[in-house]
PDB file of N, CA, C and O in Angstrom:
ATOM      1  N   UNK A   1       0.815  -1.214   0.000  1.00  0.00           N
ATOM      2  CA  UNK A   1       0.000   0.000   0.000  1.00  0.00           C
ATOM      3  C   UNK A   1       0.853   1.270   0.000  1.00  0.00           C
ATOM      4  O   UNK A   1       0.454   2.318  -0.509  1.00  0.00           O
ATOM      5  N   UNK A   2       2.110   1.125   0.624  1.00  0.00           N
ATOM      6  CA  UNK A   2       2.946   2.394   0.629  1.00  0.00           C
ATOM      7  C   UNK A   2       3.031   2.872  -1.066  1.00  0.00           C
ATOM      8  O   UNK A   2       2.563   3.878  -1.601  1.00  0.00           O
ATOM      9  N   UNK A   3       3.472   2.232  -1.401  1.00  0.00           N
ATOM     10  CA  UNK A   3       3.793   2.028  -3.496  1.00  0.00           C
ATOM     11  C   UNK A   3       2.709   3.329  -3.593  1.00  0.00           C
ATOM     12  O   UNK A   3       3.008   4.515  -3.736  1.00  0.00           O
ATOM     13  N   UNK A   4       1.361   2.737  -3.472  1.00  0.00           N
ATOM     14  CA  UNK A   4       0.136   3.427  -3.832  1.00  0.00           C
ATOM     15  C   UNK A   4       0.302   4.818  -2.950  1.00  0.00           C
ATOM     16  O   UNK A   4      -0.490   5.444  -3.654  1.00  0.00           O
ATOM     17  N   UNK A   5       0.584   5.491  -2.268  1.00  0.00           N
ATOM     18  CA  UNK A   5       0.631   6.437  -1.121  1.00  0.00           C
ATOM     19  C   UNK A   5       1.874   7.210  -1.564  1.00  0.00           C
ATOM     20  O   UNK A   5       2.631   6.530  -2.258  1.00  0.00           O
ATOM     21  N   UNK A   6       2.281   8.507  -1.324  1.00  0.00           N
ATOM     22  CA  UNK A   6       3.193   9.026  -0.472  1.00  0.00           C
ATOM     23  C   UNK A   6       3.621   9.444   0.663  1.00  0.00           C
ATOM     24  O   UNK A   6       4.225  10.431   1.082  1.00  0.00           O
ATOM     25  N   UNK A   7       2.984   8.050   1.271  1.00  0.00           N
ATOM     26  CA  UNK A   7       3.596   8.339   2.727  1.00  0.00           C
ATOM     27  C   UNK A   7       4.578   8.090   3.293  1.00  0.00           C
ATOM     28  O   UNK A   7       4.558   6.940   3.730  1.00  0.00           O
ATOM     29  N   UNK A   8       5.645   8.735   3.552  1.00  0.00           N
ATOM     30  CA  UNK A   8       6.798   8.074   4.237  1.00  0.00           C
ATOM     31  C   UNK A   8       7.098   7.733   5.764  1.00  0.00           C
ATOM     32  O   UNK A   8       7.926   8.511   6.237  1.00  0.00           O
ATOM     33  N   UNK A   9       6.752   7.009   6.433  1.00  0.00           N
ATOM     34  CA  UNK A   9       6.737   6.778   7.726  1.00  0.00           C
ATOM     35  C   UNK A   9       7.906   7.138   8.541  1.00  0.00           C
ATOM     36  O   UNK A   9       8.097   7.854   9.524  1.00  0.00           O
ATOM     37  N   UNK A  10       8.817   6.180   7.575  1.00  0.00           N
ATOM     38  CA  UNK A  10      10.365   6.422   8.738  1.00  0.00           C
ATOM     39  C   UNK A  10      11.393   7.060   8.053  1.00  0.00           C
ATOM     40  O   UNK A  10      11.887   6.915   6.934  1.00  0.00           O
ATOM     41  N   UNK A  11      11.692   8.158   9.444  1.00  0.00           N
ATOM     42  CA  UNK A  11      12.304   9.275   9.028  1.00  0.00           C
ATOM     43  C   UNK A  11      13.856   8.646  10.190  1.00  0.00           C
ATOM     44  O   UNK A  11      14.034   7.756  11.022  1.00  0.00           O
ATOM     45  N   UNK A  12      14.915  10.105   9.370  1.00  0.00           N
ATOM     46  CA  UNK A  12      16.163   9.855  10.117  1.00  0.00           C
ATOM     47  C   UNK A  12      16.049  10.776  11.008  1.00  0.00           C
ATOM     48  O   UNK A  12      15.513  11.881  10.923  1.00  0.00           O
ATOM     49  N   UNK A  13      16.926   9.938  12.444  1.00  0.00           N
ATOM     50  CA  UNK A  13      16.884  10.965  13.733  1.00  0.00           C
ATOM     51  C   UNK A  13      17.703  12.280  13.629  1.00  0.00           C
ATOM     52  O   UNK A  13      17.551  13.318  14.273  1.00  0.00           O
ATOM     53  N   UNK A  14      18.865  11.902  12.389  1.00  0.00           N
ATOM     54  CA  UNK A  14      19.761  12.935  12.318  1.00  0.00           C
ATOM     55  C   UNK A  14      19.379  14.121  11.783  1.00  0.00           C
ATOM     56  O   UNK A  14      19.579  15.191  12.356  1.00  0.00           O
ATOM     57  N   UNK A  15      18.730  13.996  10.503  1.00  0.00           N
ATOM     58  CA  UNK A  15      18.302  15.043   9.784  1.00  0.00           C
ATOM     59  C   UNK A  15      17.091  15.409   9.593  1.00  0.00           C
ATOM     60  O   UNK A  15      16.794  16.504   9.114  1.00  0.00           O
ATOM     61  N   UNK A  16      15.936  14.184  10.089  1.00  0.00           N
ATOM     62  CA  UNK A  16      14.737  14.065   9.770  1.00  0.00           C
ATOM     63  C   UNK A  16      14.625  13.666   8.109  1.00  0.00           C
ATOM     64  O   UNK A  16      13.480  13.230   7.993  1.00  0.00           O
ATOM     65  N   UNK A  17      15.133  13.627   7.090  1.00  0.00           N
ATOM     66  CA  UNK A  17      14.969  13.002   5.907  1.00  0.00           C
ATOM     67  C   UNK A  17      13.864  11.426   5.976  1.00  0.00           C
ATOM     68  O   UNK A  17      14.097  10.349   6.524  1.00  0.00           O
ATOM     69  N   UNK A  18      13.196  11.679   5.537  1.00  0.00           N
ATOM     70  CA  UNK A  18      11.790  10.879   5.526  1.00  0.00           C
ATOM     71  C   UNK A  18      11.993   9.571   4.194  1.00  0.00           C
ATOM     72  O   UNK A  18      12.413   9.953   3.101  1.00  0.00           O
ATOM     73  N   UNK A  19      11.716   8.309   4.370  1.00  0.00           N
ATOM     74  CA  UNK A  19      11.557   6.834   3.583  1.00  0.00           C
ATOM     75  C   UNK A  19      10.463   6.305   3.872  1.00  0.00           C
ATOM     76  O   UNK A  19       9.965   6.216   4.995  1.00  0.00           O
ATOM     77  N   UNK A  20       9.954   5.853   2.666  1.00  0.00           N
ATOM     78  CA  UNK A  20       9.065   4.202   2.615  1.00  0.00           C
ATOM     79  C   UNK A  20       9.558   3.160   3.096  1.00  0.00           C
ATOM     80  O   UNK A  20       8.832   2.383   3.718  1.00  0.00           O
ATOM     81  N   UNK A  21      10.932   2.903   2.911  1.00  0.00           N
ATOM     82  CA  UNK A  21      11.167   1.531   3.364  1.00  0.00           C
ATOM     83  C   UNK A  21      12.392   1.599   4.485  1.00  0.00           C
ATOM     84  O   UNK A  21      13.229   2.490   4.343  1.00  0.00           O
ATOM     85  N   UNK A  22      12.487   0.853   5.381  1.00  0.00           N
ATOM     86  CA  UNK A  22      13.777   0.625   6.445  1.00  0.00           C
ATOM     87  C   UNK A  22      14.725   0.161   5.770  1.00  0.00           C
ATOM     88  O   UNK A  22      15.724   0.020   6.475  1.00  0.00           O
ATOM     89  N   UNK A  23      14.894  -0.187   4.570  1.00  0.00           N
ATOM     90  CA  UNK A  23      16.229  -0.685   4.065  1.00  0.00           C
ATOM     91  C   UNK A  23      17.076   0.673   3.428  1.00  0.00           C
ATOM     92  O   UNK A  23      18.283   0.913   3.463  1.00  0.00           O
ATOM     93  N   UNK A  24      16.043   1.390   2.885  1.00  0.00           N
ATOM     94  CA  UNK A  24      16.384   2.972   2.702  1.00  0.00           C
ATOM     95  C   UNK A  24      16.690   4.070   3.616  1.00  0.00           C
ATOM     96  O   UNK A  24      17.190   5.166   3.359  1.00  0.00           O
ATOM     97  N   UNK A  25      16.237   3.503   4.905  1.00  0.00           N
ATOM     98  CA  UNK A  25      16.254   4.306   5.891  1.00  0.00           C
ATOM     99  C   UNK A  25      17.998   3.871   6.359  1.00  0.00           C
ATOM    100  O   UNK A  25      18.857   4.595   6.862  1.00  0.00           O
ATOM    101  N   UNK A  26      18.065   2.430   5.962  1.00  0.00           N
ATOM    102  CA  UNK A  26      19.630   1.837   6.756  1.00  0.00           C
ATOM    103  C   UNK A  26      20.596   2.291   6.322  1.00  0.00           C
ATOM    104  O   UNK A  26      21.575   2.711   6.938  1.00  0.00           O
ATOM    105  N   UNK A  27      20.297   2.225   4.548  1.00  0.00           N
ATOM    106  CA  UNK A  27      21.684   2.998   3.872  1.00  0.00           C
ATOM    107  C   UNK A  27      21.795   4.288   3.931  1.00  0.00           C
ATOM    108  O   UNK A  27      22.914   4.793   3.850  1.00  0.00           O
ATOM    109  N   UNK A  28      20.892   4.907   4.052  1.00  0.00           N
ATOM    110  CA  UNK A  28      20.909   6.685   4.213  1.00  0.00           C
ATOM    111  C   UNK A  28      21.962   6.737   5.667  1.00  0.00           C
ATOM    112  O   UNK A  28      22.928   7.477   5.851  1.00  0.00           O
ATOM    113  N   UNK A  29      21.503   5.885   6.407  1.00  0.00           N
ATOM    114  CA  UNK A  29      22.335   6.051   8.358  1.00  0.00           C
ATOM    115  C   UNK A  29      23.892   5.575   7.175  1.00  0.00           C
ATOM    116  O   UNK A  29      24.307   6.734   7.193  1.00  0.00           O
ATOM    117  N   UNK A  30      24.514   5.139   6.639  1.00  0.00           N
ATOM    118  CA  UNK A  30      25.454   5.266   6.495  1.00  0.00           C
ATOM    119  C   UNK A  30      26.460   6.117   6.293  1.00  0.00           C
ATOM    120  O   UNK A  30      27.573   6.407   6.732  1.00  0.00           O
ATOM    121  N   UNK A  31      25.338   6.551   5.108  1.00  0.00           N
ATOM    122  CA  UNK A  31      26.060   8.368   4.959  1.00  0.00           C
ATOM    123  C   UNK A  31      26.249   9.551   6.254  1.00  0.00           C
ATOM    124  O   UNK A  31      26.638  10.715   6.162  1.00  0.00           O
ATOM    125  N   UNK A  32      25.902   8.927   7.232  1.00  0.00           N
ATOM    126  CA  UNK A  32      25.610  10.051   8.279  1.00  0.00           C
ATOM    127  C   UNK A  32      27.231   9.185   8.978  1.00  0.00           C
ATOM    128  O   UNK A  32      28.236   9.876   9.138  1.00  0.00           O
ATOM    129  N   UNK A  33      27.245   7.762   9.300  1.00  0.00           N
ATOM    130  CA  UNK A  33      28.116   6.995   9.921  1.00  0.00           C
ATOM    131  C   UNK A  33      29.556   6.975   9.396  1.00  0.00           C
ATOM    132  O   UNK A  33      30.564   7.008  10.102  1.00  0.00           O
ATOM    133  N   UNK A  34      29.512   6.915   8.023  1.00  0.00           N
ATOM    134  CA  UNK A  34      30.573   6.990   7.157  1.00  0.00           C
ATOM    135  C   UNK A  34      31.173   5.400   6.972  1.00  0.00           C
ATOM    136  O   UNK A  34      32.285   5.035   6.591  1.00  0.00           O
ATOM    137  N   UNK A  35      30.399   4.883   7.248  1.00  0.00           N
ATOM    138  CA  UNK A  35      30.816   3.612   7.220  1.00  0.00           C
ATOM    139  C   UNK A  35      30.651   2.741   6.101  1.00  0.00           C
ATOM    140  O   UNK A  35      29.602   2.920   5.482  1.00  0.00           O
ATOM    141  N   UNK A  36      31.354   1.910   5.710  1.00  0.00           N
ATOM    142  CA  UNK A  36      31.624   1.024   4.193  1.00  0.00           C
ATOM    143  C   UNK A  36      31.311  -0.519   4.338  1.00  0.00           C
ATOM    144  O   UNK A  36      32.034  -1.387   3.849  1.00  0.00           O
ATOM    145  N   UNK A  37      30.480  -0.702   4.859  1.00  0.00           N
ATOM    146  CA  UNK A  37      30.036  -1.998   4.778  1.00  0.00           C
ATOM    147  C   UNK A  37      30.694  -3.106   3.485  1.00  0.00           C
ATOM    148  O   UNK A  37      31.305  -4.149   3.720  1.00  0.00           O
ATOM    149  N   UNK A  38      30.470  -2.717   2.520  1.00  0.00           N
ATOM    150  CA  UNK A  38      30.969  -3.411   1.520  1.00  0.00           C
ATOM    151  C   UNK A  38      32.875  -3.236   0.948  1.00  0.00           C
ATOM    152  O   UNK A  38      33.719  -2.351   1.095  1.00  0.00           O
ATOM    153  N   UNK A  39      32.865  -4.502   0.326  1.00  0.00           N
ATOM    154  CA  UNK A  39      34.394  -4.178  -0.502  1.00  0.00           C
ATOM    155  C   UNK A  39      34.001  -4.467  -1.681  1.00  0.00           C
ATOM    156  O   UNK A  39      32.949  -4.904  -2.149  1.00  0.00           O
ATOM    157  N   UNK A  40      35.246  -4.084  -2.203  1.00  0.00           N
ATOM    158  CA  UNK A  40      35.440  -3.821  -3.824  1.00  0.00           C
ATOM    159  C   UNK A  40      35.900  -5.522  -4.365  1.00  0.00           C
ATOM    160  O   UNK A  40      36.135  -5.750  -5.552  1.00  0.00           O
TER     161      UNK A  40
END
């Protein structure tokens, strides 16, 4: 139902920047963390 909506529920504590989904919400906290989860 979100798809259908623009509602974004979860927002970041840092900036308040607002997502549909928690997986969007996780990688955005990275940019704030600086952290690199992945390798090349």
């Amino acid at each position: 139902m979100l798809t259908q909506t623009s509602e974004k529920p979860l927002s970041c504590s840092l900036c308040s920047k607002s997502f549909r989904y928690a997986h969007s919400l996780k990688n955005h906290m990275l940019a704030h963390t600086r952290e690199k989860p992945y390798s090349c």
